[in-house]
Amino acid sequence: MYDVDWAVTQSPADSATAPDPGARSGPILVLEQPPFSRLPTVRQAGEISALAAPGEMVSLSFSVASTPPASSGSPVAVTVQVSDAAGNASTIPASQIEIHVVHTWAQAGLGLYQSQPQQVPELLLKSDHEPLVDAYRPTCGHPQHFFRREPNYRAPNVRLRGDVSVILQPGENRQFWVSIKTPASASPGVYAGVITIAADGTNSQASRQLPFRLEVLPIHLIEPPQDLFLWYKGTLDCRHPQHYVSPEVMRAQLKDIYDHGFTSLSLIEAAPEFLQQAIDIANETGFHRNALLEGPFDRRYRRLKFGNLRPIYYLSDKLDMPRFAFSARHHFRNWKFAQSAGGSSMCSMMQQSFSRRLLNERDIGHAPTIFNYYLPFNLDYFRVHAAFAEIRNHKTYYYWQCHMEKPNLHRVLAGLFLWRSKADGIAPYCYQHRPRSPNSAFNDFDEWEPGYLFGPEKRPFKDHMTTYPAATGSIPTLQWKGLSAGLYDLRYLVSLDAAMRTALRAGDDSLIRTATEIRGEIDRFLARIALQTINILDERDPEPYPDVHSEDYADFRRLLTQGLIDLQARLGEAA
């Protein structure tokens, strides 16, 4: 069976020991390196492959090592391109298969606050020698806005499509990342293609052909009942230049968010005319659950047409932290509008205990329909929330900062932790929150929001960039891919759980026995996903649990996939 996230077939000539560069011809070696693994193996890659359900975003990975003769010590220019993936009945075009090089750079630690510099693999780039230069210009560029003299952000004009080009130094190896957006209409079967790695050294030319294979499964993933919500800060209103994006860039970014598995998002437009345009773009790109609106709300909001989306009115943000902008007066006003509009509402809080004041009509009152709690400060609460159904009497989400360079952490929080906690949704912050002028989104060591110091330590935050801005869209990151993997872990869990429940009701002893065995295996792994002791904010350690590794999450996905294939097939036969 193939690995859901990755699988590499060893070529016959591979050895279990480290390769000897002097014994190989040509300037490069292509090595195994699974996604989310920080180091390659010592084996040459013969083929990479994956399983995917229709509509799934799936990742594969490999590493290329430079092995020029020690006497020359010359850099090696490497170009990597990917072909279409051809199946028996149809083809997945190369436009749906993106390949990137993983860029390692110095970041200010791995946590929330700026700390000691650390080399971190993060960006997924098309080239490692295109400058990541952003800047500010005095206006938005619209001729009628010439006299609005405010700093407007200009993102780097880097390539987001096409082949990958890198320069490998002698003895260096680089990880390459393959993302396949499996078409929702893809027919089940095997789709095969080739990744061509061409190296042009000073005295030699060489290329490698790395086959890849995607098996589209004959299964259907259920959309989870949990709300998969992401904070999005982009605005079409150039009067708010810190987060201003063009309609074309917003469309590209929302498609990116939807393709990676999110079904709800925030739309922060204050002006209803821009909000309607943003709602239309969200509908066009596939969003069909919830759109959170920040206001301030007035009667113009009643004329909005939401299409497939349902509005959530944001009442207040961290009302339990007095220094934040939302006041009780704003909370009351927003609550009254939400009540009259007939929509859902949300509040975010640092401490879950503050919700008592919102639930008490003799105190603040005016409770929202959704309570959104800051997860790192409320781990005890979510342990209790999972254990006792009687306290789950209102909708509960949790949020955390997803810019931290910790792919496996975000994978867990977006999927397995959500399942175990029995929360109703997630609200990670955020897709991009660009720093204020004149600071750069690509410099983790300048100020993010000047004067924005938080917590008892009063330390400056790192830049909140889960993806990074580009002139025509966004630059993806490993943490972004980790979030997506977690969202699909949840889809597999929800789908398999539904199949197991159906099997247990079927009255067939063999089906019941199979479902019971699968549930036992799932429960054994999920017991390792501790709700109270997860490592979220560490500034040096990226892993949520010391004894659960990248390959363990991949093994668990294999278990979910195989169980779903078996049960859905047998239930189909029984029907």
XYZ file of N, CA, C and O in Angstrom, residues 93-221:
516
model
N -3.207 17.706 -15.102
C -2.210 18.538 -15.782
C -1.155 19.062 -14.816
O -1.376 19.181 -13.603
N 0.000 19.385 -15.373
C 1.098 19.913 -14.556
C 0.707 21.203 -13.852
O 1.301 21.556 -12.823
N -0.294 21.918 -14.372
C -0.738 23.151 -13.722
C -1.344 22.886 -12.353
O -1.451 23.792 -11.536
N -1.765 21.634 -12.097
C -2.302 21.242 -10.789
C -1.237 20.617 -9.895
O -1.549 20.155 -8.796
N 0.012 20.587 -10.384
C 1.113 19.954 -9.645
C 2.207 21.002 -9.477
O 2.877 21.364 -10.455
N 2.361 21.493 -8.279
C 3.360 22.524 -8.028
C 4.591 21.928 -7.353
O 4.469 21.093 -6.441
N 5.760 22.353 -7.806
C 7.006 21.914 -7.192
C 7.771 23.136 -6.720
O 7.799 24.176 -7.394
N 8.369 23.050 -5.529
C 9.101 24.148 -4.909
C 10.391 23.620 -4.279
O 10.497 22.429 -3.961
N 11.310 24.508 -4.037
C 12.462 24.204 -3.202
C 12.195 24.765 -1.818
O 11.605 25.833 -1.658
N 12.580 24.010 -0.800
C 12.406 24.445 0.582
C 13.573 25.356 0.949
O 14.740 24.945 0.895
N 13.245 26.584 1.300
C 14.256 27.595 1.583
C 14.474 27.693 3.094
O 13.537 27.912 3.860
N 15.732 27.514 3.507
C 16.114 27.635 4.914
C 16.739 28.994 5.131
O 17.627 29.411 4.370
N 16.282 29.695 6.173
C 16.800 31.027 6.458
C 16.748 31.292 7.949
O 16.187 30.512 8.720
N 17.362 32.397 8.363
C 17.414 32.746 9.780
C 16.091 33.377 10.193
O 15.631 34.344 9.579
N 15.476 32.835 11.233
C 14.274 33.389 11.826
C 14.526 33.647 13.315
O 15.442 33.085 13.915
N 13.680 34.483 13.895
C 13.844 34.873 15.305
C 13.215 33.825 16.210
O 12.250 34.086 16.932
N 13.764 32.616 16.181
C 13.210 31.529 16.956
C 11.967 30.950 16.296
O 11.573 31.338 15.196
N 11.321 30.005 17.011
C 10.166 29.300 16.463
C 8.865 29.643 17.180
O 7.811 29.137 16.793
N 8.937 30.476 18.205
C 7.750 30.741 19.005
C 7.016 31.988 18.567
O 7.065 32.409 17.405
N 6.328 32.622 19.522
C 5.564 33.826 19.240
C 6.429 35.068 19.229
O 6.220 35.982 18.435
N 7.389 35.116 20.151
C 8.162 36.331 20.362
C 9.524 36.241 19.682
O 10.062 35.156 19.448
N 10.097 37.391 19.407
C 11.454 37.411 18.869
C 12.423 36.843 19.905
O 12.406 37.238 21.071
N 13.248 35.900 19.463
C 14.234 35.291 20.346
C 15.507 35.056 19.560
O 15.727 35.668 18.511
N 16.365 34.175 20.029
C 17.653 33.957 19.398
C 17.494 33.449 17.964
O 16.630 32.620 17.683
N 18.327 33.947 17.032
C 18.221 33.497 15.636
C 18.378 31.986 15.508
O 19.147 31.364 16.241
N 17.635 31.432 14.577
C 17.662 29.998 14.336
C 17.447 29.751 12.851
O 16.591 30.373 12.227
N 18.242 28.855 12.281
C 18.064 28.484 10.878
C 16.845 27.572 10.756
O 16.777 26.525 11.399
N 15.889 27.996 9.929
C 14.587 27.329 9.878
C 14.222 27.044 8.422
O 14.235 27.958 7.592
N 13.871 25.792 8.077
C 13.292 25.533 6.757
C 11.845 26.018 6.750
O 11.045 25.607 7.583
N 11.510 26.910 5.802
C 10.178 27.494 5.855
C 9.586 27.764 4.478
O 8.583 27.169 4.093
N 10.171 28.677 3.726
C 9.560 29.127 2.481
C 9.610 28.043 1.406
O 10.576 27.279 1.310
N 8.575 28.008 0.570
C 8.554 27.148 -0.603
C 8.649 28.055 -1.828
O 7.706 28.771 -2.159
N 9.804 28.007 -2.488
C 10.125 28.969 -3.539
C 10.309 28.277 -4.882
O 10.582 27.079 -4.958
N 10.196 29.084 -5.945
C 10.518 28.621 -7.288
C 11.985 28.837 -7.630
O 12.506 28.224 -8.557
N 12.644 29.703 -6.895
C 14.055 29.986 -7.140
C 14.682 30.458 -5.847
O 14.064 31.214 -5.095
N 15.910 30.024 -5.594
C 16.607 30.494 -4.392
C 17.512 31.683 -4.683
O 18.237 32.134 -3.807
N 17.482 32.202 -5.930
C 18.311 33.367 -6.224
C 17.489 34.538 -6.756
O 18.034 35.482 -7.305
N 16.164 34.481 -6.607
C 15.342 35.665 -6.842
C 15.257 36.446 -5.540
O 14.929 35.878 -4.497
N 15.554 37.731 -5.545
C 15.545 38.496 -4.289
C 14.144 38.643 -3.721
O 13.185 38.934 -4.445
N 14.029 38.422 -2.416
C 12.759 38.606 -1.706
C 12.725 40.029 -1.160
O 12.901 40.278 0.030
N 12.499 40.965 -2.060
C 12.559 42.382 -1.707
C 11.151 42.962 -1.731
O 10.486 42.981 -2.767
N 10.700 43.416 -0.568
C 9.444 44.150 -0.520
C 9.746 45.606 -0.179
O 10.850 45.958 0.224
N 8.767 46.460 -0.371
C 9.000 47.899 -0.195
C 7.659 48.587 0.022
O 6.599 47.949 0.023
N 7.732 49.896 0.191
C 6.528 50.714 0.331
C 6.590 51.852 -0.684
O 7.654 52.394 -0.954
N 5.436 52.165 -1.245
C 5.345 53.312 -2.139
C 4.329 54.293 -1.539
O 3.488 53.899 -0.716
N 4.372 55.554 -1.944
C 3.564 56.566 -1.247
C 2.071 56.485 -1.504
O 1.287 57.021 -0.723
N 1.636 55.851 -2.587
C 0.197 55.741 -2.874
C -0.102 54.336 -3.357
O 0.799 53.544 -3.662
N -1.406 54.037 -3.496
C -1.832 52.715 -3.957
C -1.617 52.536 -5.454
O -1.720 51.423 -5.968
N -1.367 53.626 -6.189
C -1.165 53.560 -7.624
C -2.364 53.984 -8.443
O -2.244 54.202 -9.653
N -3.524 54.121 -7.835
C -4.714 54.570 -8.560
C -4.586 56.070 -8.817
O -4.320 56.849 -7.886
N -4.774 56.520 -10.065
C -4.548 57.940 -10.352
C -5.456 58.879 -9.561
O -5.062 60.000 -9.242
N -6.667 58.453 -9.217
C -7.565 59.304 -8.459
C -7.200 59.382 -6.980
O -7.776 60.171 -6.240
N -6.259 58.524 -6.549
C -5.862 58.503 -5.143
C -4.471 59.093 -4.954
O -3.811 58.809 -3.953
N -4.028 59.896 -5.889
C -2.661 60.399 -5.852
C -2.370 61.178 -4.565
O -1.257 61.132 -4.034
N -3.354 61.880 -4.050
C -3.106 62.730 -2.893
C -3.304 62.002 -1.559
O -3.186 62.612 -0.503
N -3.600 60.697 -1.612
C -3.614 59.908 -0.377
C -2.187 59.448 -0.104
O -1.752 58.392 -0.558
N -1.462 60.217 0.625
C -0.034 59.938 0.810
C 0.172 59.061 2.041
O 0.504 59.515 3.131
N -0.090 57.748 1.850
C 0.131 56.771 2.914
C 1.024 55.665 2.367
O 0.963 55.338 1.182
N 1.839 55.070 3.229
C 2.704 53.990 2.755
C 1.876 52.778 2.319
O 1.106 52.240 3.106
N 2.012 52.378 1.076
C 1.336 51.200 0.544
C 2.357 50.105 0.279
O 3.383 50.334 -0.368
N 2.034 48.926 0.758
C 2.967 47.807 0.681
C 3.113 47.313 -0.758
O 2.122 47.201 -1.489
N 4.333 47.006 -1.135
C 4.614 46.407 -2.455
C 5.320 45.077 -2.213
O 6.450 45.041 -1.718
N 4.646 43.984 -2.553
C 5.190 42.649 -2.323
C 6.243 42.304 -3.369
O 6.264 42.875 -4.465
N 7.127 41.356 -3.060
C 8.144 40.945 -4.041
C 7.504 40.366 -5.296
O 6.519 39.630 -5.226
N 8.065 40.718 -6.439
C 7.575 40.197 -7.712
C 8.360 38.930 -8.052
O 9.259 38.924 -8.886
N 8.016 37.844 -7.376
C 8.709 36.567 -7.572
C 7.798 35.601 -8.312
O 6.574 35.734 -8.301
N 8.417 34.629 -8.953
C 7.648 33.630 -9.696
C 6.890 32.716 -8.730
O 7.452 32.256 -7.734
N 5.650 32.437 -9.043
C 4.844 31.501 -8.266
C 4.459 30.265 -9.070
O 3.824 29.359 -8.525
N 4.830 30.209 -10.330
C 4.485 29.075 -11.185
C 5.720 28.655 -11.974
O 6.683 29.409 -12.112
N 5.658 27.446 -12.511
C 6.720 27.001 -13.412
C 7.775 26.150 -12.738
O 7.607 25.627 -11.634
N 8.912 26.006 -13.437
C 10.011 25.166 -12.978
C 10.706 25.783 -11.771
O 10.550 26.964 -11.466
N 11.514 24.970 -11.111
C 12.310 25.419 -9.968
C 13.769 25.492 -10.399
O 14.271 24.596 -11.091
N 14.447 26.553 -9.997
C 15.883 26.670 -10.281
C 16.617 27.030 -8.995
O 16.212 27.937 -8.271
N 17.692 26.288 -8.729
C 18.492 26.518 -7.516
C 19.974 26.392 -7.862
O 20.351 25.797 -8.878
N 20.797 26.954 -7.005
C 22.245 26.789 -7.087
C 22.683 25.994 -5.869
O 22.517 26.452 -4.733
N 23.226 24.793 -6.101
C 23.717 23.960 -5.011
C 25.212 24.179 -4.835
O 25.987 24.051 -5.791
N 25.605 24.486 -3.607
C 27.025 24.577 -3.299
C 27.609 23.173 -3.128
O 26.878 22.202 -2.912
N 28.926 23.004 -3.259
C 29.529 21.673 -3.132
C 29.133 20.995 -1.818
O 29.251 21.577 -0.737
N 28.614 19.788 -1.916
C 28.232 19.031 -0.737
C 26.890 19.413 -0.126
O 26.478 18.818 0.867
N 26.187 20.359 -0.723
C 24.916 20.812 -0.164
C 23.774 19.943 -0.655
O 23.814 19.409 -1.758
N 22.753 19.787 0.178
C 21.526 19.136 -0.290
C 20.336 20.035 0.021
O 20.327 20.782 0.994
N 19.319 19.970 -0.849
C 18.125 20.797 -0.709
C 16.883 19.923 -0.850
O 16.839 19.021 -1.698
N 15.891 20.225 -0.056
C 14.629 19.509 -0.130
C 13.726 20.171 -1.168
O 13.673 21.394 -1.272
N 13.001 19.334 -1.915
C 12.032 19.806 -2.897
C 10.655 19.265 -2.524
O 10.523 18.117 -2.077
N 9.662 20.110 -2.712
C 8.309 19.816 -2.242
C 7.354 19.788 -3.432
O 7.324 20.718 -4.233
N 6.576 18.726 -3.530
C 5.601 18.564 -4.605
C 4.203 18.608 -3.995
O 3.903 17.845 -3.069
N 3.371 19.520 -4.469
C 1.985 19.641 -4.010
C 1.054 19.327 -5.179
O 1.175 19.940 -6.238
N 0.154 18.389 -4.974
C -0.808 18.019 -6.010
C -2.208 18.307 -5.496
O -2.621 17.764 -4.471
N -2.909 19.177 -6.196
C -4.315 19.405 -5.907
C -5.110 18.433 -6.764
O -5.327 18.656 -7.962
N -5.538 17.336 -6.149
C -6.266 16.314 -6.880
C -7.628 16.854 -7.301
O -8.390 17.318 -6.447
N -7.939 16.850 -8.567
C -9.252 17.368 -8.991
C -10.393 16.604 -8.326
O -10.321 15.376 -8.169
N -11.427 17.326 -7.917
C -12.584 16.671 -7.312
C -13.245 15.707 -8.284
O -13.896 14.739 -7.871
N -13.070 15.946 -9.581
C -13.683 15.092 -10.604
C -12.775 13.962 -11.066
O -13.129 13.216 -11.989
N -11.594 13.815 -10.449
C -10.635 12.809 -10.904
C -11.197 11.399 -10.750
O -11.732 11.032 -9.698
N -11.070 10.609 -11.786
C -11.514 9.212 -11.735
C -10.532 8.399 -10.903
O -9.320 8.644 -10.940
N -11.029 7.418 -10.157
C -10.105 6.551 -9.410
C -9.122 5.859 -10.346
O -9.447 5.536 -11.487
N -7.918 5.644 -9.851
C -6.898 4.985 -10.645
C -5.534 5.604 -10.400
O -5.375 6.528 -9.596
N -4.551 5.090 -11.104
C -3.161 5.519 -10.946
C -2.828 6.553 -12.012
O -3.103 6.361 -13.202
N -2.212 7.645 -11.570
C -1.751 8.723 -12.447
C -0.230 8.813 -12.286
O 0.262 8.948 -11.159
N 0.481 8.739 -13.376
C 1.938 8.681 -13.318
C 2.559 9.815 -14.123
O 2.053 10.217 -15.170
N 3.672 10.322 -13.620
C 4.423 11.365 -14.303
C 5.884 11.289 -13.934
O 6.327 10.349 -13.261
N 6.632 12.286 -14.383
C 8.080 12.289 -14.174
C 8.521 13.669 -13.713
O 8.060 14.691 -14.237
N 9.395 13.692 -12.723
C 10.085 14.915 -12.310
C 11.481 14.854 -12.899
O 12.228 13.886 -12.672
N 11.840 15.863 -13.670
C 13.159 15.913 -14.298
C 14.042 16.868 -13.518
O 13.697 18.039 -13.335
N 15.180 16.347 -13.044
C 16.147 17.148 -12.296
C 17.388 17.268 -13.163
O 18.121 16.291 -13.362
N 17.599 18.436 -13.740
C 18.721 18.659 -14.658
C 19.784 19.472 -13.951
O 19.501 20.530 -13.364
N 21.014 18.982 -13.990
C 22.140 19.664 -13.350
C 23.158 20.065 -14.401
O 23.516 19.281 -15.275
N 23.641 21.296 -14.318
C 24.632 21.818 -15.250
C 25.833 22.287 -14.449
O 25.861 23.400 -13.938
N 26.811 21.430 -14.287
C 28.018 21.807 -13.573
C 29.027 22.455 -14.488
O 28.814 22.590 -15.690
N 30.159 22.840 -13.931
C 31.187 23.510 -14.712
C 31.759 22.591 -15.791
O 31.970 22.996 -16.924
N 31.997 21.315 -15.431
C 32.650 20.412 -16.372
C 31.771 19.251 -16.804
O 32.221 18.364 -17.497
N 30.515 19.229 -16.366
C 29.682 18.081 -16.724
C 28.222 18.489 -16.756
O 27.823 19.480 -16.161
N 27.432 17.730 -17.462
C 25.996 17.909 -17.512
C 25.346 16.579 -17.175
O 25.817 15.531 -17.589
N 24.278 16.650 -16.401
C 23.598 15.421 -16.020
C 22.162 15.731 -15.691
O 21.814 16.859 -15.372
N 21.317 14.729 -15.778
C 19.928 14.882 -15.358
C 19.461 13.564 -14.775
O 20.023 12.499 -15.060
N 18.463 13.658 -13.937
C 17.855 12.479 -13.333
C 16.355 12.521 -13.619
O 15.746 13.584 -13.638
N 15.767 11.357 -13.804
C 14.325 11.230 -13.975
C 13.774 10.563 -12.720
O 14.139 9.429 -12.413
N 12.936 11.277 -11.997
C 12.327 10.731 -10.782
C 10.845 10.497 -11.058
O 10.067 11.454 -11.148
N 10.427 9.252 -11.212
C 9.005 8.994 -11.450
C 8.176 9.334 -10.203
O 8.630 9.158 -9.076
N 6.986 9.826 -10.432
C 6.050 9.993 -9.320
C 4.720 9.386 -9.727
O 4.381 9.302 -10.912
N 3.977 8.951 -8.722
C 2.722 8.270 -8.980
C 1.702 8.707 -7.937
O 1.998 8.745 -6.741
N 0.528 9.038 -8.393
C -0.581 9.392 -7.517
C -1.707 8.407 -7.767
O -2.168 8.249 -8.904
N -2.146 7.724 -6.717
C -3.292 6.836 -6.847
C -4.509 7.542 -6.261
O -4.574 7.809 -5.055
N -5.468 7.863 -7.120
C -6.718 8.475 -6.684
C -7.653 7.355 -6.239
O -7.928 6.427 -6.997
N -8.117 7.457 -5.006
C -8.840 6.364 -4.371
C -10.338 6.404 -4.693
O -10.915 7.481 -4.862
N -10.963 5.252 -4.705
C -12.413 5.190 -4.952
C -13.194 5.402 -3.657
O -14.013 4.571 -3.256
N -12.932 6.503 -2.978
C -13.595 6.798 -1.720
C -14.138 8.220 -1.764
O -13.754 9.028 -2.619
N -14.999 8.513 -0.821
C -15.576 9.850 -0.702
C -15.303 10.356 0.706
O -15.627 9.683 1.691
N -14.685 11.533 0.817
C -14.439 12.142 2.121
C -15.619 13.034 2.490
O -16.062 13.856 1.687
